[in-house]
Amino acid sequence: MCISFLLLLSSAALVHSQSIFDPIIGFFPGTSNITAKYQNNITIAFMLPYHTFWDIPDAPSVNPDATWYMQMDASAELAVLQANNNSDVLPNTMVNILRVNNWNPITDKMELGGTALVAMKAVLDPHNISGIYIKTVNAISLIAAGVFSELQIPACGGDQNDPALSDKTRYPYFIRPTYSSKWGLEFTSLLLKWNVRRAAIVYDGTDKESAGGCLDVKTSFFNNGIIVLSYRNYKDASHFDSILSDIKALDARYIVFCSQGWSISYDFIQRANQTGLISRNHVWLVSNPPLPQDYAGYGDDPRFRIFDGMMLPVPNFKGGNDPNYRIIEKQWNDMYEQDKYKYQTTSLNWASAGGYDCAGTLIYGFDDFLKRDTSITPAMLKSHQLQSRLKHQAFSNISFKGINLNPMRLDSNGDVLVDTVMVSITDHYWIHGGQPPFAIIDKKTGAYNAVTGRKPFFFGNTSIPPVDGPPSAHASFFAVDSSTFQGRVIIALMAVGYILCISAAGFAIALRNNPTGKSMNVGQTVVSLMGSLLMVTSLFFYLRRATSGLCYSRYWLAGIGFNMMVVPIVGKSWLVHKVFTAKVEIKKVLKRLPFRLHAATGVVVVCQMVYLILWQMQQDFLPKQYYIDNRFIFECTTSTNQSQPIISLIIAHNITLILAVFAAAYLTKDLNPKYNECSFLIVFGVVSVILGALCLQLEVTLSYPLQQSICVFIVAVTPPLVLVFPKSVVWVWGRLEGVGVVPMGAQTKSSGGGGGNGGNNAAVKYIKSLKEKTGFTGSSASASYDATRIGVISENVQLYQPPLRTLCDPINIRTTYKTQNRIHLLGTTVSIPIIDSKWKTLQSISICQSREKVWLMLRSEEETECFAIIPEKTVAFLDNGTNVRFALDDWGRVYDGGYQVVFEFEVEREGQEFLRVIDSVSRLKEHAV
């Protein structure tokens, strides 16, 4: 056991209380008339709100709840006293008491300080604690049960009814000889007995016990085919009208109400009565009587008339009919006569039963444990050598005769194993303090056993249950799956999305070394497509009835996918912008930026994940039931406003990403068309905005999952469709032209720029005249190349632009930048592979014509050299009047690694001017080249 953990727990508890106080009331050694008892000893801690009554004269007048706490302490002490004077129980072992306060006198409320100090003392104190009787409330109960389970110390709660404490995967060492507020089995048995298949559920959202109880009811109803018409909770009175309107609109006749007495539950019932939902046609099944907050706790009250006919589950404790109960009660009365202030009352009740049964269950459990294995000694028990064997199962079947149950039995959840009796609340309940039951429900099987001679009483003094709504109100559940049209469409969308994303990623990876692939920035593109895949995958979680897990899964995948998709798109546009506007050497830019872009993607995705984790921790994004077209559909909705700040943060985060998309479009609007993705960015941003806004406005219908799926699908497939596939089409078409599958120049028609039309412009005429000069028809080629083969450039180098005049008097077409595999010329792009290091920095580039060839002249700081780019008898063809490509081998096929020059013009007039320039150099002298 980690001592530092305990110190941290103690410090945290005391800091939380904002005050430091000593929770240890005192150590009280046991006493006995049996000499053998003094051979060994163990200690049981009592954790109670001692500061409300210990050493305080007339404490109940200061704090009315003190009377209950005093009875808990006295009854637990009575159980210890009886055991210490019983030679059959722990015959050679004394039981000591350590009293620990868990009530902060400074803040005047129950806090965690006592729990922390007991945990510390259990490990560090020489009087090691073997077991704990604990009185806690609300979340402190769960924390305390978790701490003591971690320390492997058996802890018993006498009156904690929170259903969450039944979870023995979390609280294996916590037991309670009282009931859990899980009434799903009982209410299900009752409705099935009355042939009811529809019910509404309402619970107090501020009370964890009530929420857990109604969750158990809903689960049981689902498992047994009972339709939950409405599952709502309230935090305050402002929610009442909305809940009751839903119940009335759905014509719910049977209503489950989980709440505590002495709360606003009475106000809710009063409002339901005003709405007409307390009547002969309605039955309320309540976890507790909804008592007014000012009710004294006993006696009749005229306000209770509206409670008539409510069905109430009550644990079938033995009570006064058990001889053992009467023995304990007599002993209690005798003690009361000796010390009336300490014992407070002559009658046994829930408070005294909780203390007595908890202490007795722990003691008899230890006794049974020692007797089952004679090799175990009390010293071993005291020194915590056997804690792994003291889980709740060790106390489930013992001989202890408790107040609530004789003998004490615990179920597999560590709760008291007692059947449930069903009572109908009438005047008798308030006047006589109880009500004869009309049925007994088996706690293990849910079997309904009617009590002879007793019938349930419903509102209006009738014993006949009202009918389960009109026939038209009987509805069926609707869930989108493969058997529905909506489900089949979603499956088709997923298939199409996977095909598009995977094929786009495959294309980008396959062409990563090709100029077409490199222009896409393959690394960033693939990451973006992975995000698209995640978004498409989120559609899978629309194919079943919505649950809390499915609701969160949809938005986890879609949210992270959207972030992974957007950030690389923006990042690579920013990269291109920086390359084309850099004022430093480009290779320095490229050395830093790619890593930073990947890091930015990771940071943004992690931020999104943090937001989603915080959102999921709120646990209020739950499926809500809607009644549509005589069918019920469950859809995800936020049940409270608790998580609204986190949701707003997530929305703001995604809006920021979309704004970044538009900013990237603006930055790249003037870049070279080969790298300019401005149009795509605008399309993607607009689509995301429109569909995001549409999703937020969608009304829940039977097609709601399909509508959301379509929105997610369109956003997800926009990048592969608009960003990748146009480039893939161009590349594939070029390959088809090269092998002769399609005619050269057939890919597109004239762009129509500058007033020209198709192949009649000057560029086409020039190419035709070139073919006529060479006499080459394109059917074969045998000419040899007289230009040196050139490889692929590996670096991006910025070019300088000084004027150049040579003997050949060429017209210089000056460059601005050179990027990988591309030299950019005043809006004209010449693509040519270059590897020789001397050409990495060019001062100028010129186009010349001589010896019936077109030449590319490069000038560096070292020398000037010309390369023949249109050898004699080499095929030349024109695309769209703006692109000229030359790259054929001896057999008339496109040469993959060879000579290629591409002239691209925005309008035909520019192409005509370029041809005029080329024609003007035909007079150059041969010695100039």
mmCIF file of N, CA and C in Angstrom, residues 320-380:
data_model
loop_
_atom_site.group_PDB
_atom_site.id
_atom_site.type_symbol
_atom_site.label_atom_id
_atom_site.label_comp_id
_atom_site.label_asym_id
_atom_site.label_seq_id
_atom_site.Cartn_x
_atom_site.Cartn_y
_atom_site.Cartn_z
ATOM 1 N N GLY A 320 -41.356 -6.460 13.782
ATOM 2 C CA GLY A 320 -41.927 -6.898 15.050
ATOM 3 C C GLY A 320 -42.442 -8.318 15.057
ATOM 4 N N ASN A 321 -42.643 -8.937 13.926
ATOM 5 C CA ASN A 321 -43.127 -10.315 13.890
ATOM 6 C C ASN A 321 -42.034 -11.335 14.203
ATOM 7 N N ASP A 322 -40.788 -10.915 14.242
ATOM 8 C CA ASP A 322 -39.672 -11.823 14.492
ATOM 9 C C ASP A 322 -39.352 -11.839 15.985
ATOM 10 N N PRO A 323 -39.298 -13.038 16.606
ATOM 11 C CA PRO A 323 -38.980 -13.110 18.040
ATOM 12 C C PRO A 323 -37.648 -12.443 18.374
ATOM 13 N N ASN A 324 -36.671 -12.588 17.504
ATOM 14 C CA ASN A 324 -35.371 -11.974 17.772
ATOM 15 C C ASN A 324 -35.485 -10.453 17.796
ATOM 16 N N TYR A 325 -36.342 -9.929 16.935
ATOM 17 C CA TYR A 325 -36.552 -8.476 16.904
ATOM 18 C C TYR A 325 -37.072 -7.995 18.260
ATOM 19 N N ARG A 326 -37.988 -8.739 18.825
ATOM 20 C CA ARG A 326 -38.573 -8.338 20.118
ATOM 21 C C ARG A 326 -37.541 -8.428 21.242
ATOM 22 N N ILE A 327 -36.624 -9.407 21.118
ATOM 23 C CA ILE A 327 -35.565 -9.521 22.131
ATOM 24 C C ILE A 327 -34.649 -8.300 22.080
ATOM 25 N N ILE A 328 -34.253 -7.942 20.874
ATOM 26 C CA ILE A 328 -33.381 -6.780 20.725
ATOM 27 C C ILE A 328 -34.102 -5.508 21.176
ATOM 28 N N GLU A 329 -35.367 -5.409 20.817
ATOM 29 C CA GLU A 329 -36.135 -4.221 21.196
ATOM 30 C C GLU A 329 -36.245 -4.098 22.710
ATOM 31 N N LYS A 330 -36.427 -5.258 23.410
ATOM 32 C CA LYS A 330 -36.505 -5.223 24.888
ATOM 33 C C LYS A 330 -35.174 -4.763 25.477
ATOM 34 N N GLN A 331 -34.085 -5.291 24.930
ATOM 35 C CA GLN A 331 -32.779 -4.875 25.427
ATOM 36 C C GLN A 331 -32.543 -3.392 25.160
ATOM 37 N N TRP A 332 -32.993 -2.933 24.031
ATOM 38 C CA TRP A 332 -32.870 -1.504 23.707
ATOM 39 C C TRP A 332 -33.664 -0.668 24.711
ATOM 40 N N ASN A 333 -34.872 -1.124 25.033
ATOM 41 C CA ASN A 333 -35.696 -0.394 25.989
ATOM 42 C C ASN A 333 -35.025 -0.339 27.359
ATOM 43 N N ASP A 334 -34.405 -1.454 27.748
ATOM 44 C CA ASP A 334 -33.711 -1.473 29.035
ATOM 45 C C ASP A 334 -32.564 -0.461 29.035
ATOM 46 N N MET A 335 -31.835 -0.393 27.955
ATOM 47 C CA MET A 335 -30.730 0.561 27.852
ATOM 48 C C MET A 335 -31.267 1.997 27.850
ATOM 49 N N TYR A 336 -32.384 2.162 27.197
ATOM 50 C CA TYR A 336 -32.995 3.499 27.148
ATOM 51 C C TYR A 336 -33.354 3.980 28.550
ATOM 52 N N GLU A 337 -33.881 3.087 29.376
ATOM 53 C CA GLU A 337 -34.244 3.477 30.743
ATOM 54 C C GLU A 337 -33.018 3.884 31.546
ATOM 55 N N GLN A 338 -31.859 3.307 31.192
ATOM 56 C CA GLN A 338 -30.629 3.649 31.901
ATOM 57 C C GLN A 338 -30.038 4.972 31.414
ATOM 58 N N ASP A 339 -30.210 5.266 30.119
ATOM 59 C CA ASP A 339 -29.633 6.485 29.551
ATOM 60 C C ASP A 339 -30.537 6.969 28.417
ATOM 61 N N LYS A 340 -31.557 7.720 28.750
ATOM 62 C CA LYS A 340 -32.545 8.150 27.761
ATOM 63 C C LYS A 340 -31.950 9.097 26.725
ATOM 64 N N TYR A 341 -31.008 9.908 27.145
ATOM 65 C CA TYR A 341 -30.422 10.835 26.176
ATOM 66 C C TYR A 341 -29.610 10.090 25.130
ATOM 67 N N LYS A 342 -28.885 9.083 25.530
ATOM 68 C CA LYS A 342 -28.031 8.358 24.588
ATOM 69 C C LYS A 342 -28.852 7.559 23.598
ATOM 70 N N TYR A 343 -29.911 6.916 24.030
ATOM 71 C CA TYR A 343 -30.678 6.018 23.160
ATOM 72 C C TYR A 343 -31.884 6.706 22.518
ATOM 73 N N GLN A 344 -32.277 7.857 23.001
ATOM 74 C CA GLN A 344 -33.222 8.757 22.350
ATOM 75 C C GLN A 344 -34.660 8.264 22.283
ATOM 76 N N THR A 345 -34.903 6.999 22.014
ATOM 77 C CA THR A 345 -36.264 6.510 21.795
ATOM 78 C C THR A 345 -36.384 5.064 22.237
ATOM 79 N N THR A 346 -37.622 4.642 22.516
ATOM 80 C CA THR A 346 -37.843 3.254 22.960
ATOM 81 C C THR A 346 -38.033 2.295 21.793
ATOM 82 N N SER A 347 -38.249 2.813 20.604
ATOM 83 C CA SER A 347 -38.554 1.948 19.460
ATOM 84 C C SER A 347 -37.357 1.825 18.531
ATOM 85 N N LEU A 348 -37.265 0.668 17.903
ATOM 86 C CA LEU A 348 -36.240 0.462 16.876
ATOM 87 C C LEU A 348 -36.714 1.064 15.548
ATOM 88 N N ASN A 349 -35.788 1.603 14.784
ATOM 89 C CA ASN A 349 -36.140 2.207 13.501
ATOM 90 C C ASN A 349 -34.989 2.012 12.518
ATOM 91 N N TRP A 350 -35.079 2.697 11.377
ATOM 92 C CA TRP A 350 -34.063 2.516 10.342
ATOM 93 C C TRP A 350 -32.665 2.895 10.814
ATOM 94 N N ALA A 351 -32.563 3.923 11.685
ATOM 95 C CA ALA A 351 -31.256 4.371 12.160
ATOM 96 C C ALA A 351 -30.615 3.342 13.076
ATOM 97 N N SER A 352 -31.381 2.864 14.054
ATOM 98 C CA SER A 352 -30.836 1.864 14.979
ATOM 99 C C SER A 352 -30.590 0.535 14.273
ATOM 100 N N ALA A 353 -31.460 0.202 13.300
ATOM 101 C CA ALA A 353 -31.254 -1.043 12.554
ATOM 102 C C ALA A 353 -29.963 -0.969 11.743
ATOM 103 N N GLY A 354 -29.688 0.206 11.150
ATOM 104 C CA GLY A 354 -28.476 0.337 10.353
ATOM 105 C C GLY A 354 -27.222 0.150 11.177
ATOM 106 N N GLY A 355 -27.144 0.802 12.341
ATOM 107 C CA GLY A 355 -25.949 0.675 13.177
ATOM 108 C C GLY A 355 -25.787 -0.720 13.746
ATOM 109 N N TYR A 356 -26.861 -1.276 14.281
ATOM 110 C CA TYR A 356 -26.794 -2.603 14.904
ATOM 111 C C TYR A 356 -26.447 -3.682 13.874
ATOM 112 N N ASP A 357 -27.113 -3.654 12.761
ATOM 113 C CA ASP A 357 -26.891 -4.701 11.753
ATOM 114 C C ASP A 357 -25.513 -4.595 11.104
ATOM 115 N N CYS A 358 -25.014 -3.373 10.929
ATOM 116 C CA CYS A 358 -23.689 -3.227 10.328
ATOM 117 C C CYS A 358 -22.607 -3.773 11.260
ATOM 118 N N ALA A 359 -22.611 -3.317 12.514
ATOM 119 C CA ALA A 359 -21.591 -3.782 13.452
ATOM 120 C C ALA A 359 -21.695 -5.291 13.650
ATOM 121 N N GLY A 360 -22.923 -5.800 13.803
ATOM 122 C CA GLY A 360 -23.104 -7.232 14.006
ATOM 123 C C GLY A 360 -22.667 -8.056 12.797
ATOM 124 N N THR A 361 -22.972 -7.576 11.594
ATOM 125 C CA THR A 361 -22.583 -8.310 10.386
ATOM 126 C C THR A 361 -21.060 -8.396 10.274
ATOM 127 N N LEU A 362 -20.366 -7.303 10.578
ATOM 128 C CA LEU A 362 -18.905 -7.323 10.528
ATOM 129 C C LEU A 362 -18.337 -8.297 11.558
ATOM 130 N N ILE A 363 -18.832 -8.214 12.794
ATOM 131 C CA ILE A 363 -18.294 -9.069 13.866
ATOM 132 C C ILE A 363 -18.561 -10.536 13.581
ATOM 133 N N TYR A 364 -19.775 -10.878 13.231
ATOM 134 C CA TYR A 364 -20.113 -12.283 12.968
ATOM 135 C C TYR A 364 -19.432 -12.779 11.686
ATOM 136 N N GLY A 365 -19.195 -11.865 10.758
ATOM 137 C CA GLY A 365 -18.446 -12.258 9.565
ATOM 138 C C GLY A 365 -17.011 -12.635 9.907
ATOM 139 N N PHE A 366 -16.370 -11.841 10.774
ATOM 140 C CA PHE A 366 -15.021 -12.176 11.214
ATOM 141 C C PHE A 366 -15.017 -13.501 11.985
ATOM 142 N N ASP A 367 -16.020 -13.664 12.835
ATOM 143 C CA ASP A 367 -16.120 -14.901 13.610
ATOM 144 C C ASP A 367 -16.271 -16.120 12.700
ATOM 145 N N ASP A 368 -17.135 -16.020 11.732
ATOM 146 C CA ASP A 368 -17.333 -17.129 10.792
ATOM 147 C C ASP A 368 -16.064 -17.390 9.988
ATOM 148 N N PHE A 369 -15.371 -16.338 9.642
ATOM 149 C CA PHE A 369 -14.134 -16.459 8.856
ATOM 150 C C PHE A 369 -13.068 -17.221 9.657
ATOM 151 N N LEU A 370 -12.933 -16.909 10.945
ATOM 152 C CA LEU A 370 -11.945 -17.582 11.782
ATOM 153 C C LEU A 370 -12.314 -19.036 12.048
ATOM 154 N N LYS A 371 -13.596 -19.295 12.168
ATOM 155 C CA LYS A 371 -14.037 -20.657 12.465
ATOM 156 C C LYS A 371 -13.943 -21.573 11.239
ATOM 157 N N ARG A 372 -14.075 -21.012 10.051
ATOM 158 C CA ARG A 372 -13.995 -21.850 8.847
ATOM 159 C C ARG A 372 -12.588 -22.367 8.604
ATOM 160 N N ASP A 373 -11.601 -21.643 9.045
ATOM 161 C CA ASP A 373 -10.209 -22.046 8.826
ATOM 162 C C ASP A 373 -9.458 -21.888 10.148
ATOM 163 N N THR A 374 -9.220 -22.991 10.799
ATOM 164 C CA THR A 374 -8.601 -22.949 12.135
ATOM 165 C C THR A 374 -7.134 -22.523 12.090
ATOM 166 N N SER A 375 -6.535 -22.520 10.909
ATOM 167 C CA SER A 375 -5.142 -22.085 10.809
ATOM 168 C C SER A 375 -5.012 -20.569 10.893
ATOM 169 N N ILE A 376 -6.144 -19.869 10.803
ATOM 170 C CA ILE A 376 -6.137 -18.410 10.867
ATOM 171 C C ILE A 376 -6.293 -17.976 12.326
ATOM 172 N N THR A 377 -5.499 -17.016 12.730
ATOM 173 C CA THR A 377 -5.557 -16.510 14.096
ATOM 174 C C THR A 377 -6.079 -15.084 14.106
ATOM 175 N N PRO A 378 -6.615 -14.643 15.257
ATOM 176 C CA PRO A 378 -7.062 -13.247 15.352
ATOM 177 C C PRO A 378 -5.936 -12.249 15.093
ATOM 178 N N ALA A 379 -4.696 -12.632 15.478
ATOM 179 C CA ALA A 379 -3.576 -11.725 15.221
ATOM 180 C C ALA A 379 -3.357 -11.516 13.735
ATOM 181 N N MET A 380 -3.554 -12.576 12.949
ATOM 182 C CA MET A 380 -3.420 -12.458 11.496
ATOM 183 C C MET A 380 -4.521 -11.560 10.939
#
